[in-house]
């Protein structure tokens, strides 16, 4: 094993902004710094699928020129950011870590990328992931196995395992990931960084290769809570190209965090969270420690209930696979991506291309999703799952009448070893704490809360009501401050 | 035994919007292949659909014109269908909550082969979906043009209310007419802007339940819809008489042999796996919004026909012909607004104008004559500046040059001669040159007078007022008799 966790050059987005402003560092130096750390560790971490140094250097030089001329696009002009391989950046590969999209180059920028570019951020590098974001360990990537920088014998989590790993290893200042059932929060927790899943609709999905449309959200993976707020401020907002995006709401989260505390904050503790028998003792102890710190700082603890939590995994795997089976039907080898040659007819192109192009987990979910949508089964599965989803949403609504945020674990256990979980169902159950949030459409954040005795990071999760990112960020910032004090 | 056919139609009409249904590409027929495309209508990874408001409004307008109800709550669904011309391998359509339901349309008057009693054909629903691309097969290769992929497509489903090919023909004609009146679709079947599938079964008269139906596809004109129904009715009656077993079939139409043929049987029916489109929000059409669209709703063809009959005193047949196309009806009304007699204007359009247009291969919109000018021409006749025969000559000149009739009459010196001294000159010429006819008339043969009037017209080169000419002839002949 090796421990490769490190702070990146400039430490954080906010740190980079200060150093760029004072002239202590240039955008070119930031890109060089990131790249040299990549050269140093990525052979082991394997967090990037691709990184284009030359292109990033060109953008960095342009940024430095703007700054010299006093024309910066924003305070963050020149900060490089890693992008998950399922978010479209014009001119770059966007293969979702799948063989099927080998050779595909995106022809347009995702809305989030366009917004970041407009602020001067430099997209740099495509991060590894579970194929089409289906998985919890990044073991389903068709290309490489990303390792957890805290202990390279362990998985980084998934599906945004590459994004979390490159940030944790100091090979990126920050990254974008996507979260359909915990794919930002769980790897952030496993790797010891911050991961935020925004409220469904707060961030445009345009340009995010869809896994499950009604659950997917793009969000930041960062070193600090403040950075998560900064990035969300940058990427949030109504998008004409995404009908499901929420009409404009004020987003000044980074500013709202300054000097915030948790005094008087009502922290909900769902009793069902702690009754789950697979919950690891060390993880449970970390959550309890955070709970006690919050109480000591003047927060009010409230017991709440999420009675339908037990159905969340089943509901999720019906709805997510149903949508995925449809979303992934466009990958047929006809218009782009890889195509198996020497086929005898159209059906042959479909069958052979998809047989060769998709990995086992993707096929498993397409088959399941196709089944639950089939005539005669729709009512029993899909329709029923949608009704149960409504009940889960109502559970959260009732809970948020009693509290401001909900505190809980991110996953039942810390990062497991590579190859340790081979049973898909057992893997699905590791998402129990995260997926109900996607089903309800709420926001949630994962923040580091210490390590296990063996040195694996443990994160805790704060869940907020729809559009209540400010509250969960404040709670997460409190945990971050507590950790910093303990580290001192 | 006596039989009756049960016929229902599924009609697809492209909405004539500026852009496609879910992206900003132009909705334009006839462009170079794959030029009106973008990542969205090509189904590239990561794209999302944005619904076209204009297409929704046009669908609602079509529904209102067809007397539909507009439910407050509608949504889009996905329909799984794998084919290379379907970029996402699913089509965004509407499954259980379409924009328009429970409408009806009136069919009446002259149909292709007979006269129809007025009858309402029920419309089950109108839903909005996206069109697919167009495949062209060449040898072992297939090319796909995605210009059409994503064009807004309204599907209009009728009740099984039609009984004859004529009724189906009239229904389809009425639909096309309504779409054109509403300005929501051009409905050129040759360009694929309107497409029709026929569902048809036959049963003995008096039987309550429906027999197994056949679906006919590949129909590319209203005429072939008519022909295929007649063919299918005969084929199915023959099967019934021979006690042959019916399987639910989809049949194609062979234009050359004028026959239907089997395309597939029900066994290969698709499972479309419909589910609500998660990328789009449900559509709420409030009563206010519907009222706003209704306010801009033009008169329906049926209402216009009724008004032409009741207010302008036209025969039903004239009203039917004039209202066939909204542009013709508008042209007609503009001409009538000049003060011309409504029936006379109708006669001129139906006998002269439509024939000239058809000979020249022009549409009414391209007509060289303005309706105001036709009104002026009729005024010249009324004021006896020209006679009917000269008017036809002037009309032909107007069609050729687009000039106003007054100008043509003046330039060519075609004013009717009403000056009696001038006319008597022509009368004398006519009498002097036609001794035989004069003799016959004087011998009591009244019809010889008509010949002599014709001669006066000939010498005057058509400009003499025929009534005055007749009077003058009689007078002059009386002197000689």
Coordinates of C-alpha atoms in Angstrom, one line a residue, chain A:
Chain A
X1 CA 0.0 0.0 0.0
X2 CA 0.9 3.6 -0.3
X3 CA -0.5 6.8 1.1
X4 CA -0.5 9.5 -1.5
X5 CA -3.0 12.0 -0.1
X6 CA -1.7 15.6 -0.5
X7 CA -2.8 19.2 -0.8
X8 CA -2.5 20.5 -4.3
X9 CA -0.5 23.5 -5.5
X10 CA -2.1 26.7 -3.9
X11 CA -4.1 24.4 -1.5
X12 CA -7.6 25.3 -2.8
X13 CA -9.5 27.3 -5.3
X14 CA -9.8 30.2 -2.7
X15 CA -6.1 29.9 -2.0
X16 CA -5.2 30.0 -5.7
X17 CA -7.4 33.0 -6.2
X18 CA -5.5 34.9 -3.4
X19 CA -2.1 33.8 -4.8
X20 CA -3.1 34.8 -8.3
X21 CA -4.3 38.2 -7.1
X22 CA -1.1 38.9 -5.2
X23 CA 1.1 37.7 -8.0
X24 CA 2.6 34.9 -5.9
X25 CA 1.6 32.4 -8.6
X26 CA 0.6 32.4 -12.2
X27 CA -2.0 30.3 -14.0
X28 CA 0.9 28.7 -16.0
X29 CA 2.5 27.8 -12.7
X30 CA -0.7 26.3 -11.4
X31 CA -1.0 24.1 -14.5
X32 CA 2.6 23.1 -14.3
X33 CA 2.2 22.3 -10.6
X34 CA -0.8 20.1 -11.2
X35 CA 0.8 18.4 -14.1
X36 CA 4.0 17.6 -12.2
X37 CA 2.0 16.1 -9.3
X38 CA 0.1 14.1 -12.0
X39 CA 3.4 12.8 -13.3
X40 CA 4.5 12.0 -9.8
X41 CA 1.5 10.0 -8.6
X42 CA -0.9 9.1 -11.3
X43 CA 0.8 6.0 -12.4
X44 CA -0.3 4.7 -9.1
X45 CA -3.5 6.6 -8.5
X46 CA -4.7 6.3 -12.1
X47 CA -7.3 9.0 -11.5
X48 CA -7.1 10.6 -14.9
X49 CA -8.1 8.9 -18.2
X50 CA -6.5 11.7 -20.1
X51 CA -4.8 15.0 -19.4
X52 CA -3.8 17.6 -22.0
X53 CA -1.1 19.7 -20.6
X54 CA -0.3 21.7 -23.7
X55 CA -3.9 22.8 -24.2
X56 CA -4.2 23.8 -20.5
X57 CA -0.9 25.7 -20.8
X58 CA -2.3 27.7 -23.7
X59 CA -5.4 28.6 -21.7
X60 CA -3.2 29.4 -18.7
X61 CA -1.0 31.7 -20.7
X62 CA -4.1 33.5 -22.0
X63 CA -5.4 33.9 -18.5
X64 CA -2.1 35.3 -17.3
X65 CA -2.2 37.8 -20.1
X66 CA -5.7 38.8 -19.1
X67 CA -4.6 39.3 -15.6
X68 CA -1.5 41.4 -16.6
X69 CA -3.9 43.6 -18.7
X70 CA -6.3 43.9 -15.8
X71 CA -9.0 42.0 -17.6
X72 CA -9.6 38.9 -15.5
X73 CA -12.8 37.1 -16.1
X74 CA -13.2 36.5 -12.3
X75 CA -11.1 36.1 -9.2
X76 CA -10.7 32.5 -10.2
X77 CA -9.4 33.2 -13.7
X78 CA -6.6 30.7 -14.4
X79 CA -7.6 28.0 -11.9
X80 CA -7.4 24.5 -13.5
X81 CA -10.2 22.1 -12.8
X82 CA -10.6 18.3 -13.5
X83 CA -13.7 17.1 -15.2
X84 CA -15.4 13.7 -14.9
X85 CA -15.4 11.8 -18.2
X86 CA -19.2 12.0 -18.5
X87 CA -19.3 15.9 -18.8
X88 CA -18.9 17.3 -22.2
X89 CA -16.0 19.6 -23.0
X90 CA -15.8 20.8 -26.6
X91 CA -12.9 19.1 -28.4
X92 CA -12.2 16.6 -25.7
X93 CA -13.1 12.9 -25.3
X94 CA -16.2 12.2 -23.3
X95 CA -16.2 8.5 -23.2
X96 CA -17.8 7.8 -19.8
X97 CA -15.0 5.3 -19.3
X98 CA -16.7 3.0 -21.8
X99 CA -15.3 1.1 -24.7
X100 CA -18.5 2.0 -26.6
X101 CA -17.6 5.6 -26.8
X102 CA -14.0 5.0 -27.7
X103 CA -12.9 7.6 -30.2
X104 CA -15.8 9.9 -29.5
X105 CA -14.9 13.6 -29.2
X106 CA -17.4 16.0 -27.8
X107 CA -18.5 18.8 -30.1
X108 CA -19.9 21.2 -27.5
X109 CA -19.4 22.4 -23.9
X110 CA -21.8 21.3 -21.2
X111 CA -23.5 24.3 -19.6
X112 CA -21.4 23.9 -16.4
X113 CA -18.2 23.9 -18.5
X114 CA -19.3 26.9 -20.4
X115 CA -20.0 28.7 -17.1
X116 CA -16.7 27.7 -15.7
X117 CA -14.8 28.8 -18.8
X118 CA -16.6 32.1 -18.7
X119 CA -15.2 32.7 -15.2
X120 CA -11.7 31.8 -16.4
X121 CA -11.5 28.2 -15.0
X122 CA -9.4 25.9 -17.1
X123 CA -10.8 22.4 -17.7
X124 CA -7.8 20.1 -17.4
X125 CA -8.0 16.4 -17.5
X126 CA -10.7 13.8 -17.8
X127 CA -11.2 11.8 -14.6
X128 CA -11.9 8.1 -14.4
X129 CA -15.3 6.7 -13.3
X130 CA -17.4 3.6 -13.3
X131 CA -18.6 3.1 -16.8
X132 CA -21.6 5.4 -17.5
X133 CA -21.5 6.3 -13.8
X134 CA -22.8 2.8 -12.8
X135 CA -21.0 1.6 -9.8
X136 CA -19.7 2.5 -6.3
X137 CA -16.0 1.8 -6.6
X138 CA -14.7 2.9 -10.1
X139 CA -14.0 -0.8 -10.6
X140 CA -16.4 -0.7 -13.5
X141 CA -14.2 1.6 -15.6
X142 CA -13.4 -0.1 -18.9
X143 CA -9.9 1.4 -18.9
X144 CA -8.2 1.4 -15.5
X145 CA -8.5 0.9 -11.8
X146 CA -8.3 4.1 -9.8
X147 CA -6.9 3.7 -6.3
X148 CA -7.7 5.5 -3.1
X149 CA -4.8 7.9 -2.4
X150 CA -5.3 7.4 1.4
X151 CA -4.5 3.7 0.9
X152 CA -3.8 2.4 -2.6
X153 CA -5.1 -1.1 -1.7
X154 CA -8.5 0.4 -1.4
X155 CA -11.1 1.6 -3.9
X156 CA -11.7 5.4 -4.2
X157 CA -15.4 4.8 -4.2
X158 CA -17.6 5.6 -7.2
X159 CA -18.8 6.4 -9.6
X160 CA -16.8 9.8 -9.4
X161 CA -13.8 7.9 -8.0
X162 CA -11.4 9.5 -10.4
X163 CA -12.5 13.0 -9.5
X164 CA -12.3 12.3 -5.7
X165 CA -8.9 10.5 -6.1
X166 CA -7.2 13.2 -8.1
X167 CA -8.4 15.9 -5.7
X168 CA -7.3 13.8 -2.7
X169 CA -3.9 13.1 -4.2
X170 CA -3.2 16.8 -4.9
X171 CA -3.3 16.2 -8.7
X172 CA -6.2 18.6 -9.0
X173 CA -7.3 21.7 -7.1
X174 CA -10.9 20.7 -7.6
X175 CA -13.0 18.6 -9.8
X176 CA -16.5 18.2 -11.1
X177 CA -18.3 14.9 -10.6
X178 CA -21.9 13.7 -11.0
X179 CA -24.1 12.1 -8.4
X180 CA -27.0 9.9 -9.3
X181 CA -27.2 7.8 -6.1
X182 CA -24.2 9.0 -4.1
X183 CA -21.5 9.1 -6.8
X184 CA -20.0 12.4 -5.6
X185 CA -20.5 12.0 -1.8
X186 CA -19.4 8.4 -1.4
X187 CA -16.0 8.7 -3.2
X188 CA -15.4 12.1 -1.5
X189 CA -16.0 10.4 1.8
X190 CA -13.8 7.4 0.9
X191 CA -10.9 9.6 -0.2
X192 CA -11.2 12.3 2.5
X193 CA -12.3 15.3 0.5
X194 CA -15.5 17.4 0.2
X195 CA -18.3 16.4 -2.2
X196 CA -21.5 18.3 -2.8
X197 CA -24.6 17.0 -4.5
X198 CA -26.8 20.1 -5.3
X199 CA -30.6 20.1 -5.2
X200 CA -32.0 18.4 -8.3
X201 CA -32.4 21.1 -10.9
X202 CA -30.1 23.6 -9.3
X203 CA -27.3 22.8 -11.8
X204 CA -28.0 22.3 -15.5
X205 CA -27.6 18.7 -16.7
X206 CA -27.0 19.8 -20.3
X207 CA -23.9 18.1 -21.4
X208 CA -23.9 15.5 -18.7
X209 CA -24.2 12.1 -20.3
X210 CA -27.4 10.9 -18.8
X211 CA -27.5 7.8 -16.6
X212 CA -30.8 8.4 -14.8
X213 CA -32.3 11.7 -15.8
X214 CA -34.5 12.3 -12.8
X215 CA -31.7 11.6 -10.4
X216 CA -28.5 12.9 -12.0
X217 CA -26.8 16.1 -10.7
X218 CA -23.4 17.6 -11.4
X219 CA -21.5 18.8 -8.3
X220 CA -18.1 19.8 -7.0
X221 CA -15.4 17.7 -5.4
X222 CA -13.1 19.9 -3.5
X223 CA -10.5 20.2 -0.7
X224 CA -12.5 22.7 1.3
X225 CA -16.2 23.4 2.0
X226 CA -15.6 27.0 0.9
X227 CA -14.4 25.7 -2.5
X228 CA -17.6 23.6 -2.9
X229 CA -19.6 26.8 -2.3
X230 CA -17.5 28.7 -4.7
X231 CA -18.0 26.2 -7.5
X232 CA -21.7 25.8 -6.9
X233 CA -22.1 29.6 -7.1
X234 CA -20.4 29.4 -10.5
X235 CA -22.3 26.5 -12.0
X236 CA -25.8 26.9 -10.5
X237 CA -28.7 28.6 -12.3
X238 CA -31.6 28.1 -14.7
X239 CA -30.5 26.9 -18.1
X240 CA -32.8 27.3 -21.2
X241 CA -31.3 24.0 -22.4
X242 CA -32.4 22.0 -19.4
X243 CA -36.1 22.1 -18.9
X244 CA -35.7 20.5 -15.5
X245 CA -33.5 23.2 -14.1
X246 CA -35.0 25.4 -11.4
X247 CA -35.9 29.0 -12.2
X248 CA -33.3 31.4 -11.0
X249 CA -32.6 31.5 -7.3
X250 CA -29.9 33.6 -5.6
X251 CA -26.7 31.7 -5.2
X252 CA -24.2 33.5 -3.0
X253 CA -23.1 30.6 -0.9
X254 CA -19.4 31.3 -0.6
X255 CA -20.2 34.7 0.9
X256 CA -22.8 33.3 3.2
X257 CA -20.2 31.0 4.8
X258 CA -18.0 33.8 6.2
X259 CA -18.2 33.7 10.0
X260 CA -21.2 31.4 10.0
X261 CA -21.8 29.1 13.0
X262 CA -24.2 26.3 14.0
X263 CA -25.7 27.9 17.0
X264 CA -29.4 27.2 17.1
X265 CA -29.2 25.0 14.0
X266 CA -31.6 22.1 14.3
X267 CA -29.8 18.9 13.4
X268 CA -32.0 15.9 12.6
X269 CA -30.9 12.4 13.4
X270 CA -33.0 9.8 11.6
X271 CA -33.3 6.8 13.8
X272 CA -33.4 4.4 10.9
X273 CA -29.9 5.5 9.9
X274 CA -28.5 4.0 13.0
X275 CA -30.5 0.8 13.0
X276 CA -28.9 -0.5 9.8
X277 CA -27.0 -3.6 10.8
X278 CA -24.2 -3.2 8.3
X279 CA -23.2 0.1 9.9
X280 CA -19.6 -0.1 10.8
X281 CA -18.7 0.8 14.4
X282 CA -15.9 3.2 13.5
X283 CA -18.1 5.1 11.1
X284 CA -20.9 5.2 13.6
X285 CA -18.5 6.6 16.2
X286 CA -17.4 9.4 13.8
X287 CA -21.0 10.4 13.2
X288 CA -21.7 10.4 16.9
X289 CA -18.6 12.5 17.6
X290 CA -19.8 15.1 15.0
X291 CA -23.2 15.0 16.6
X292 CA -21.7 15.8 20.0
X293 CA -19.5 18.6 18.7
X294 CA -22.5 20.2 17.1
X295 CA -24.5 20.0 20.3
X296 CA -21.6 21.5 22.2
X297 CA -21.5 24.3 19.8
X298 CA -25.1 25.2 20.4
X299 CA -26.9 23.1 17.8
X300 CA -30.2 21.5 18.8
X301 CA -30.4 17.7 18.2
X302 CA -33.7 16.4 17.0
X303 CA -34.7 12.7 16.4
X304 CA -36.5 12.4 13.1
X305 CA -37.8 9.4 11.2
X306 CA -37.5 8.3 7.5
X307 CA -39.9 5.3 7.7
X308 CA -39.6 4.4 4.1
X309 CA -35.9 4.4 3.9
X310 CA -35.8 0.6 3.7
X311 CA -37.4 0.8 0.3
X312 CA -34.9 3.3 -1.1
X313 CA -32.4 0.8 -2.6
X314 CA -35.1 -1.2 -4.4
X315 CA -36.9 1.9 -5.6
X316 CA -33.7 3.4 -6.9
X317 CA -32.7 0.3 -8.8
X318 CA -36.0 0.2 -10.6
X319 CA -36.2 3.9 -11.5
X320 CA -32.5 4.4 -12.2
X321 CA -32.2 1.3 -14.4
X322 CA -35.4 2.0 -16.3
X323 CA -34.2 5.5 -17.2
X324 CA -30.7 4.2 -18.0
X325 CA -32.1 1.5 -20.3
X326 CA -33.7 4.3 -22.4
X327 CA -30.9 6.8 -22.0
X328 CA -28.2 4.4 -23.2
X329 CA -30.2 3.2 -26.2
X330 CA -28.6 5.9 -28.3
X331 CA -25.3 4.2 -28.0
X332 CA -25.7 1.9 -31.0
X333 CA -22.6 2.4 -33.1
X334 CA -24.5 4.3 -35.9
X335 CA -23.6 7.9 -35.5
X336 CA -20.5 8.1 -33.2
X337 CA -18.3 6.0 -31.0
X338 CA -17.1 2.5 -31.7
X339 CA -18.8 0.2 -34.1
X340 CA -18.2 -3.5 -34.6
X341 CA -17.3 -4.1 -38.3
X342 CA -18.4 -7.0 -40.5
X343 CA -22.0 -7.0 -39.5
X344 CA -24.8 -8.5 -41.7
X345 CA -27.6 -6.1 -40.9
X346 CA -28.7 -3.3 -38.7
X347 CA -29.7 -5.5 -35.8
X348 CA -26.3 -7.1 -36.0
X349 CA -24.7 -3.6 -35.7
X350 CA -26.7 -3.0 -32.6
X351 CA -26.2 -6.4 -30.9
X352 CA -22.5 -6.8 -31.6
X353 CA -21.6 -3.2 -31.0
X354 CA -23.4 -3.2 -27.6
X355 CA -22.2 -6.6 -26.7
X356 CA -18.6 -5.6 -27.3
X357 CA -18.9 -2.1 -26.0
X358 CA -20.7 -2.3 -22.7
X359 CA -19.3 -3.8 -19.6
X360 CA -21.1 -6.3 -17.4
X361 CA -22.6 -3.9 -14.9
X362 CA -24.0 -1.6 -17.6
X363 CA -25.5 -4.6 -19.4
X364 CA -27.0 -5.9 -16.1
X365 CA -28.7 -2.5 -15.5
X366 CA -29.9 -2.2 -19.1
X367 CA -31.5 -5.6 -18.9
X368 CA -33.1 -4.8 -15.6
X369 CA -34.4 -1.5 -16.7
X370 CA -35.7 -2.9 -20.0
X371 CA -37.6 -5.5 -18.0
X372 CA -39.2 -3.2 -15.5
X373 CA -40.5 -1.0 -18.4
X374 CA -41.9 -3.9 -20.4
X375 CA -45.5 -4.1 -21.1
X376 CA -47.2 -6.1 -18.4
X377 CA -44.5 -5.3 -15.8
X378 CA -44.6 -1.5 -15.9
X379 CA -47.3 -1.1 -13.3
X380 CA -45.8 -3.6 -10.9
X381 CA -42.3 -2.1 -11.0
X382 CA -41.9 1.3 -12.5
X383 CA -45.2 2.8 -11.4
X384 CA -45.0 1.2 -8.0
X385 CA -41.5 2.5 -7.6
X386 CA -42.6 6.0 -8.5
X387 CA -45.3 5.9 -5.8
X388 CA -42.7 4.7 -3.2
X389 CA -40.5 7.5 -4.3
X390 CA -43.2 10.0 -3.5
X391 CA -43.4 8.4 0.0
X392 CA -39.7 8.8 0.5
X393 CA -39.9 12.4 -0.6
X394 CA -42.7 13.0 1.9
X395 CA -40.6 11.4 4.6
X396 CA -37.9 14.0 4.0
X397 CA -40.5 16.8 3.9
X398 CA -41.9 15.8 7.3
X399 CA -38.4 15.5 8.7
X400 CA -37.4 19.0 7.5
X401 CA -40.4 20.4 9.3
X402 CA -38.6 19.5 12.5
X403 CA -34.9 20.2 11.5
X404 CA -32.6 22.3 9.4
X405 CA -30.2 19.6 8.3
X406 CA -30.0 15.8 8.7
X407 CA -26.8 14.3 9.9
X408 CA -25.8 10.8 8.9
X409 CA -23.1 8.5 7.6
X410 CA -22.2 8.5 3.9
X411 CA -21.7 4.8 3.6
X412 CA -22.0 2.0 6.1
X413 CA -18.2 1.4 6.1
X414 CA -15.0 3.1 5.0
X415 CA -13.4 2.4 1.6
X416 CA -13.2 -1.3 0.9
X417 CA -10.4 -3.1 -0.7
X418 CA -10.1 -3.6 -4.5
X419 CA -12.1 -6.6 -5.5
X420 CA -13.5 -7.1 -2.0
X421 CA -17.1 -6.7 -3.0
X422 CA -18.0 -8.9 -6.0
X423 CA -21.7 -9.4 -5.4
X424 CA -23.6 -6.6 -7.2
X425 CA -26.4 -6.6 -4.6
X426 CA -24.0 -6.1 -1.7
X427 CA -22.4 -3.3 -3.7
X428 CA -25.9 -1.7 -4.2
X429 CA -26.6 -1.8 -0.5
X430 CA -23.5 0.3 0.2
X431 CA -25.5 3.2 -1.3
X432 CA -28.2 3.1 1.3
X433 CA -27.3 6.4 2.9
X434 CA -27.0 8.4 -0.2
X435 CA -29.6 7.3 -2.7
X436 CA -32.7 8.4 -0.8
X437 CA -31.4 12.0 -1.2
X438 CA -31.4 11.6 -5.0
X439 CA -34.9 10.0 -4.9
X440 CA -36.2 13.0 -2.9
X441 CA -34.2 15.6 -5.0
X442 CA -32.6 17.2 -2.0
X443 CA -29.1 18.4 -1.5
X444 CA -26.4 16.8 0.5
X445 CA -22.7 17.2 1.3
X446 CA -20.0 14.9 2.4
X447 CA -17.3 16.3 4.6
X448 CA -14.2 14.6 6.1
X449 CA -14.6 13.7 9.8
X450 CA -11.4 11.9 10.6
X451 CA -9.9 8.6 10.0
X452 CA -10.3 5.0 11.1
X453 CA -7.6 3.4 13.2
X454 CA -6.1 1.9 10.0
X455 CA -5.9 5.4 8.5
X456 CA -8.9 5.3 6.1
X457 CA -10.8 8.6 5.8
X458 CA -14.4 8.7 7.1
X459 CA -16.8 11.3 6.0
X460 CA -20.2 12.4 7.4
X461 CA -23.1 13.6 5.4
X462 CA -25.4 16.6 5.9
X463 CA -28.7 16.4 4.0
X464 CA -30.7 19.6 3.3
X465 CA -34.1 20.3 2.1
X466 CA -34.6 21.5 -1.5
X467 CA -32.4 24.6 -2.2
X468 CA -31.1 24.6 1.4
X469 CA -27.4 24.3 0.3
X470 CA -26.5 27.2 2.6
X471 CA -27.5 25.2 5.7
X472 CA -25.6 22.0 4.9
X473 CA -22.5 24.0 3.8
X474 CA -22.5 25.8 7.2
X475 CA -22.8 22.5 9.0
X476 CA -20.0 21.0 6.9
X477 CA -17.8 24.1 7.5
X478 CA -18.3 23.6 11.2
X479 CA -17.0 19.9 10.9
X480 CA -14.1 21.1 8.8
X481 CA -13.2 23.7 11.5
X482 CA -13.4 21.0 14.2
X483 CA -11.2 18.7 12.2
X484 CA -8.6 21.5 11.6
X485 CA -8.5 22.2 15.4
X486 CA -8.0 18.5 16.2
X487 CA -5.3 18.3 13.6
X488 CA -3.5 21.3 15.2

